[in-house]
mmCIF file of C-alpha atoms in Angstrom:
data_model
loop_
_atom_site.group_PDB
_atom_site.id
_atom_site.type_symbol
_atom_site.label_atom_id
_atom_site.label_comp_id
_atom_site.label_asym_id
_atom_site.label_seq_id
_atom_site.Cartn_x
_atom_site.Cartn_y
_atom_site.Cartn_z
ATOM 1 C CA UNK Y 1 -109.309 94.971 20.067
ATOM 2 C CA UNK Y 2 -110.318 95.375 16.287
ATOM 3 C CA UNK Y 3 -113.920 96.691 16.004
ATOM 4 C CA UNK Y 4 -116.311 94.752 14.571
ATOM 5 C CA UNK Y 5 -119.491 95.273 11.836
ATOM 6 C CA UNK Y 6 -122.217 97.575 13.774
ATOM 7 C CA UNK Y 7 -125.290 95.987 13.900
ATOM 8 C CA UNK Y 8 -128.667 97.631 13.825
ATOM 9 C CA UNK Y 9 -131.088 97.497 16.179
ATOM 10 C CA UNK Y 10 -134.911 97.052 14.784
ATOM 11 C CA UNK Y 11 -136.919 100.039 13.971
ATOM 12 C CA UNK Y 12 -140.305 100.817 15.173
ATOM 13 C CA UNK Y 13 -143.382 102.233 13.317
ATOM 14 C CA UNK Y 14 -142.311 106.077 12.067
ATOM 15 C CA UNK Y 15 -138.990 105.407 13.649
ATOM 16 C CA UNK Y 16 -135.641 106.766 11.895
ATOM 17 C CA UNK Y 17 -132.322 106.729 12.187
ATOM 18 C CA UNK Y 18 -130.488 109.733 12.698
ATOM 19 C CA UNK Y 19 -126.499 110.161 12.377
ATOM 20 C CA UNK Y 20 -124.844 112.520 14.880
ATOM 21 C CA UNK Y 21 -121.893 113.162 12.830
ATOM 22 C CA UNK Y 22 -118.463 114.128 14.950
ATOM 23 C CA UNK Y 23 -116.710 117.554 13.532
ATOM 24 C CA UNK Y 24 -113.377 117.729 12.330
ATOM 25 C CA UNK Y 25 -111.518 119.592 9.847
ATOM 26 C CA UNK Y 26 -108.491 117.197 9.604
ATOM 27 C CA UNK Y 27 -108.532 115.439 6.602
ATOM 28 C CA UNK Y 28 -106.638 112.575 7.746
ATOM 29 C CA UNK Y 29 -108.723 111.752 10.532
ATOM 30 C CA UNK Y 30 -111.055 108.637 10.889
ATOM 31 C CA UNK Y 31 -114.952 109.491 10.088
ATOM 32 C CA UNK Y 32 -116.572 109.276 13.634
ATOM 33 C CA UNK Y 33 -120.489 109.083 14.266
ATOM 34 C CA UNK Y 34 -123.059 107.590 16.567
ATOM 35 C CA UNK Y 35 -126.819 106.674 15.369
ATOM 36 C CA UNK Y 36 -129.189 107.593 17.153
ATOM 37 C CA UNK Y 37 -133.143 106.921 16.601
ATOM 38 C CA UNK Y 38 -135.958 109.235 16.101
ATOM 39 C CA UNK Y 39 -139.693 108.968 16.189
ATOM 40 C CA UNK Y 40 -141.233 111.022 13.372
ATOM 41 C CA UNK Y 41 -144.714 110.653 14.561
ATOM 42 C CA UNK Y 42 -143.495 113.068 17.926
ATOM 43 C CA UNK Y 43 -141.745 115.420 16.176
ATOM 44 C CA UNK Y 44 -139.767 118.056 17.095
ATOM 45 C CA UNK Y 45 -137.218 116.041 17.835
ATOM 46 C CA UNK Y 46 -133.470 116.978 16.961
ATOM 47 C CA UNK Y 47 -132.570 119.031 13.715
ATOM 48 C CA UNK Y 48 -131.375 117.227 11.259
ATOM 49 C CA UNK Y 49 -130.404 117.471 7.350
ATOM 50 C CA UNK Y 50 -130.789 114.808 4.754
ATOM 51 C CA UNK Y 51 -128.194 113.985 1.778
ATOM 52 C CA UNK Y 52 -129.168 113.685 -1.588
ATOM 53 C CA UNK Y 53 -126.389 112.170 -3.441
ATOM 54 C CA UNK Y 54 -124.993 109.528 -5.689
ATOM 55 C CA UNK Y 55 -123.887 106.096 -3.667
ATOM 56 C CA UNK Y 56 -120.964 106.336 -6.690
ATOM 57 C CA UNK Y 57 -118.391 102.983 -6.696
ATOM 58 C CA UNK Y 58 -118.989 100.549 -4.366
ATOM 59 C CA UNK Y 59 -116.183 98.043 -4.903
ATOM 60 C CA UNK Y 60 -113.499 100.208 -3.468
ATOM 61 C CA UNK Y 61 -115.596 101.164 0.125
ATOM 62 C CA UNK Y 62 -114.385 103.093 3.151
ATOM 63 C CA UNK Y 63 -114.530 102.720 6.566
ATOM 64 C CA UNK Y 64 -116.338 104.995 9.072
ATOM 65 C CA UNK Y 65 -116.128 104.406 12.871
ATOM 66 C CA UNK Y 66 -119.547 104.223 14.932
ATOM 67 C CA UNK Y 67 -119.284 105.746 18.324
ATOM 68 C CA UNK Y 68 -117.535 109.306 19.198
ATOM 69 C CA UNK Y 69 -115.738 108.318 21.968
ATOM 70 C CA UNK Y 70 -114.556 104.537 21.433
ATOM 71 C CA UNK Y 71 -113.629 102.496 17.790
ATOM 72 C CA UNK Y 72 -116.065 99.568 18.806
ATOM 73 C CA UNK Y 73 -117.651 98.695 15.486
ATOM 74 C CA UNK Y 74 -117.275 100.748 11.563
ATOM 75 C CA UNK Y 75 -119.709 100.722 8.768
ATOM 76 C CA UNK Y 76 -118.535 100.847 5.367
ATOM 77 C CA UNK Y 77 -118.919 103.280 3.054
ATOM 78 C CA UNK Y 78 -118.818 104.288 -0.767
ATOM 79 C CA UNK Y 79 -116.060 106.736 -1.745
ATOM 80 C CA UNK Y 80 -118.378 109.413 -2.550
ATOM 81 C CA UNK Y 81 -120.427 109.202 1.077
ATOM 82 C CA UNK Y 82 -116.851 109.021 2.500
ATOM 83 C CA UNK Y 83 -116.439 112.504 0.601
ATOM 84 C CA UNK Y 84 -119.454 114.390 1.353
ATOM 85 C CA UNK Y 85 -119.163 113.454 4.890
ATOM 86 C CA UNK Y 86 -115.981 114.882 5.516
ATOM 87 C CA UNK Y 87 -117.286 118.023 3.614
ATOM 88 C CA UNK Y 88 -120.303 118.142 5.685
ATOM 89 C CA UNK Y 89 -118.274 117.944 9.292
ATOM 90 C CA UNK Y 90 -115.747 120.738 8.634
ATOM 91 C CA UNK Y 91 -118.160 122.531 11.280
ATOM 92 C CA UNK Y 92 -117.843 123.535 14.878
ATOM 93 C CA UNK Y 93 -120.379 121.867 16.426
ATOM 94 C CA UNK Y 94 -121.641 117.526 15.976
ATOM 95 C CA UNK Y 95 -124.402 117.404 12.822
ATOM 96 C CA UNK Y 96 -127.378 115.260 13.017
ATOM 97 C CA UNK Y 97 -127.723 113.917 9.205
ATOM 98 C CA UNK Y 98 -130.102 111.670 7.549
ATOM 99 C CA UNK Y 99 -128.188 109.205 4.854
ATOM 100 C CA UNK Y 100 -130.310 106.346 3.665
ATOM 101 C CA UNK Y 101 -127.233 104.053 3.217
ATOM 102 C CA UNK Y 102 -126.269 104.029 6.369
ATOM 103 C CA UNK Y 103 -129.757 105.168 8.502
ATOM 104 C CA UNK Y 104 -131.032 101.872 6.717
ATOM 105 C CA UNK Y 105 -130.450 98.552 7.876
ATOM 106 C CA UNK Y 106 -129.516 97.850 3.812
ATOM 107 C CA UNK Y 107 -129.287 94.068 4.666
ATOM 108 C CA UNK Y 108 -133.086 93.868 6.239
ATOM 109 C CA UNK Y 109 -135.453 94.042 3.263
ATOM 110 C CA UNK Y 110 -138.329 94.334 5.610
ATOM 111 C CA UNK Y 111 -137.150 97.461 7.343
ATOM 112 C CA UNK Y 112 -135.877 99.041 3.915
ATOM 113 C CA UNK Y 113 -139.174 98.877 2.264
ATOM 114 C CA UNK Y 114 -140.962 101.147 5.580
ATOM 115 C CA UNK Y 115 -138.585 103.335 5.243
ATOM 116 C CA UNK Y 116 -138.885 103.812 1.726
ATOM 117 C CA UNK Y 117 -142.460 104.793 2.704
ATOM 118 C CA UNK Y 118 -141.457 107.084 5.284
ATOM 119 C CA UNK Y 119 -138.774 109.309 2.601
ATOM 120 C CA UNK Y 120 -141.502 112.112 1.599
ATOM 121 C CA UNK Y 121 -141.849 112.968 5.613
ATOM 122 C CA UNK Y 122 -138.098 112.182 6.231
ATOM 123 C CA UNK Y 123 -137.378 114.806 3.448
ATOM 124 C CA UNK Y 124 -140.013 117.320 4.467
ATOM 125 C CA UNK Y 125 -139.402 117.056 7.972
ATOM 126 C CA UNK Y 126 -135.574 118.281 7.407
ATOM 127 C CA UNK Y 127 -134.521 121.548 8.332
ATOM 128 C CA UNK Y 128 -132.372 121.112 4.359
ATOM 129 C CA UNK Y 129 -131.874 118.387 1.739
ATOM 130 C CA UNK Y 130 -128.043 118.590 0.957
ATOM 131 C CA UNK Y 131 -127.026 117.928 -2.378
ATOM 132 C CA UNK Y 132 -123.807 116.247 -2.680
ATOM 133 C CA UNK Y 133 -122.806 116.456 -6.416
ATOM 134 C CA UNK Y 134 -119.330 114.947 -5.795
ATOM 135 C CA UNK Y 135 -115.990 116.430 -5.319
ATOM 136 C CA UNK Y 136 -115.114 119.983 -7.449
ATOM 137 C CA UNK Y 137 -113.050 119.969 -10.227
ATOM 138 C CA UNK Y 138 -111.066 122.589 -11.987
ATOM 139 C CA UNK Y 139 -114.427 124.025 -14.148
ATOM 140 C CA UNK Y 140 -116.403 124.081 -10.970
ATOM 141 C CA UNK Y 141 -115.915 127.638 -9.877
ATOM 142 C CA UNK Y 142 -116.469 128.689 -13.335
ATOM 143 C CA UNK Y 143 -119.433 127.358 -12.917
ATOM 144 C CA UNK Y 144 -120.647 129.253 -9.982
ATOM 145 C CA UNK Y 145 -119.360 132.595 -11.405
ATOM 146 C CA UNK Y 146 -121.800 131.378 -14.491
ATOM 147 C CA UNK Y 147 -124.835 131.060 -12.204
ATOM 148 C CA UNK Y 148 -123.973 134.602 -9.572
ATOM 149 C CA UNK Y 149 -124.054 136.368 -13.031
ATOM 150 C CA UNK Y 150 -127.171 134.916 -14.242
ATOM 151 C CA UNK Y 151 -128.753 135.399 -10.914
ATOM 152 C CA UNK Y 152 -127.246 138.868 -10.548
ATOM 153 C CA UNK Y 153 -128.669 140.333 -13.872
ATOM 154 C CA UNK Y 154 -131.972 138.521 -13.488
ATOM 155 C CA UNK Y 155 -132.996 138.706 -17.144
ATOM 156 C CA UNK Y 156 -134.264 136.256 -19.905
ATOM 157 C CA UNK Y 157 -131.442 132.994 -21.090
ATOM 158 C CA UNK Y 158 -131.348 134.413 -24.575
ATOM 159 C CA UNK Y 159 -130.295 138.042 -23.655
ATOM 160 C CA UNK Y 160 -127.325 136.352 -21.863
ATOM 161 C CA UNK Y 161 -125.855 135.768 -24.980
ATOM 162 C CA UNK Y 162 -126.729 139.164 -26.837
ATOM 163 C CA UNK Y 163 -123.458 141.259 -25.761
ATOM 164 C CA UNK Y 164 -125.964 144.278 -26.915
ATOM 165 C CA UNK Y 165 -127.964 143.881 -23.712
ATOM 166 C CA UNK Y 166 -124.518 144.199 -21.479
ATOM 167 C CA UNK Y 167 -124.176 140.821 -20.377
ATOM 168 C CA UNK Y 168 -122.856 138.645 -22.379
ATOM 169 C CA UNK Y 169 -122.006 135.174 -20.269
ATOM 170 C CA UNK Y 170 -118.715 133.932 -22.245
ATOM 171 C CA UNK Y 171 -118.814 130.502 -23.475
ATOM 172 C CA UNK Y 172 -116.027 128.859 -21.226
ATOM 173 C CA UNK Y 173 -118.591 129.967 -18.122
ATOM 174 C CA UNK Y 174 -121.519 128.209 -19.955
ATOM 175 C CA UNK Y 175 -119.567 125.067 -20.946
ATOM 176 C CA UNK Y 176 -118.762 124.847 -17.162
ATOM 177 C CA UNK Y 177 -122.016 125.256 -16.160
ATOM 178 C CA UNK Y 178 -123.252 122.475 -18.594
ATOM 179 C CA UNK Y 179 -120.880 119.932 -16.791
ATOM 180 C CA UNK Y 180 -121.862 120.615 -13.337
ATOM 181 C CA UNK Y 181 -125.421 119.904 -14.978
ATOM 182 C CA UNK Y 182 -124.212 116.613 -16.597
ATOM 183 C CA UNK Y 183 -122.978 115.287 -12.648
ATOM 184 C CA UNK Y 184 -124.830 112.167 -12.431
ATOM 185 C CA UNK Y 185 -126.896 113.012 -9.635
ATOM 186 C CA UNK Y 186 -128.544 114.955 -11.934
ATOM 187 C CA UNK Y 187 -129.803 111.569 -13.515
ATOM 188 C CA UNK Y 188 -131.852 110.195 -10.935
ATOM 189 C CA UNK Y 189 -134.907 110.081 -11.214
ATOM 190 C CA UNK Y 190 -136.490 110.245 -7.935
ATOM 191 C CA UNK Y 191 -134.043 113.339 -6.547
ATOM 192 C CA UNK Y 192 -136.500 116.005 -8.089
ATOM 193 C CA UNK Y 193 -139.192 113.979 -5.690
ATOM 194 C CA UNK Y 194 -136.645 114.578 -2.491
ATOM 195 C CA UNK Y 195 -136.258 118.324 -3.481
ATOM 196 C CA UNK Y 196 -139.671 118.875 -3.807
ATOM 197 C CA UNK Y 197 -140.685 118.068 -0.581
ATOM 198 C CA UNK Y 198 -137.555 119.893 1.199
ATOM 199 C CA UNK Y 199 -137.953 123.506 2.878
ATOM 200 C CA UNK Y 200 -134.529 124.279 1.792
ATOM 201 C CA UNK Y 201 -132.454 122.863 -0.384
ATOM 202 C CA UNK Y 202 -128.679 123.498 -0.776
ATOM 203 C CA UNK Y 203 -126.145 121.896 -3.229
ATOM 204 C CA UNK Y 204 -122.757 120.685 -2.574
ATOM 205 C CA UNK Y 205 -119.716 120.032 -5.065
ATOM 206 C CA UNK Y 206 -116.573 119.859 -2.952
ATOM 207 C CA UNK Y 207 -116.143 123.395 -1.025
ATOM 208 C CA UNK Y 208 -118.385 125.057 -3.109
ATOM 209 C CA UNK Y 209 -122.527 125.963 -2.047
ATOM 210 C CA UNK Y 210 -124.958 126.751 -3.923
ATOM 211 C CA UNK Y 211 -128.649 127.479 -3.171
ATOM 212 C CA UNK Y 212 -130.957 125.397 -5.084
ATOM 213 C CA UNK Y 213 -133.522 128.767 -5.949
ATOM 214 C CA UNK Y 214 -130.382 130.523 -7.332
ATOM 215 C CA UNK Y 215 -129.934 127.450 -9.576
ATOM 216 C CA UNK Y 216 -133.058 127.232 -10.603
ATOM 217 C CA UNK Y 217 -133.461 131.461 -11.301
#
């Protein structure tokens, strides 16, 4: 039998949507996950994470598979969700995630609008924010050498670029580092509001991690 569109269930007052995403570290296999719902207002409940990201292209979407055990019913999803999601599973144990476009009922305007008053507690209540700045591309890891060395000398921008002071950042590291900056997550508005309410906040860009504070050093 071919599965069919999942369909949400209504939400109650302070209630959320969390998605218990399946691991997996084969790239070819289906995304798997079940939604489960929360009650912020009797917290702790599970840990979860939220995703701060881009919803990118949404002509071409993907398909993700609701339920663990059984293909019953898929959601789709943009490319780039489709991507941080399999980067986010490559773990050994199921993660509970919290991913407005697809912990929202997108099609109910009523329930979109509470939960758009709920996002400062979903945010703070997360154990992270993950920053998904897309997949990495060949300048990426010459961008993380460009932050480690800033971090790692822990002086002033301009002496970076006086040789005199023995570290001297060359320019291909800073013109890397520039681009990851020009991602256009960087370009939302409202994402400095999400990471200013999160305990910890971690960035994403394909396999690479970096910590928001050592971004920010």
């Amino acid at each position: 039998m071919e599965p069919s569109r999942y369909k949400y269930k209504p939400l109650g007052p302070g209630q959320i949507r969390l998605l218990k995403l399946a691991p997996g570290d084969d790239a070819d296999s289906p995304l798997r996950f079940d939604l489960v719902t929360d009650d912020l207002d009797s917290y702790p409940g599970p840990s979860y994470e939220a995703l701060s990201y881009t919803w990118g292209n949404t002509a071409e979407p993907c398909t993700a598979f609701v339920g663990t055990r059984t293909a019953e019913y898929f959601v789709n999803i943009t490319s780039n969700l489709n991507a941080a999601l399999r980067s986010l599973r490559n773990r050994p144990q199921a993660a509970f995630l919290w991913i407005d476009a697809v912990c929202i009922n997108q099609d109910d305007l009523q329930e979109r609008e509470a939960q758009v008053e709920l996002m400062r507690r979903i945010f703070s209540s997360a154990t992270r924010t993950v920053v998904w700045l897309g997949e990495h591309d060949p300048s990426t890891r010459d961008a993380i050498s460009c932050i480690e060395l800033v971090k790692g000398e822990a002086q002033f921008i301009p002496s970076m670029l006086d040789p005199a002071h023995g570290c001297y950042v060359k320019e291909p590291l800073w013109t890397a580092f520039a681009k990851l900056l020009a991602r256009s997550w960087f370009e939302r508005v409202w994402v400095y509001q999400e990471i200013a309410v999160s305990a910890n906040v971690d960035l994403r860009c394909g396999p690479f991690s970096i910590v928001w504070d050592d971004l920010c050093a």
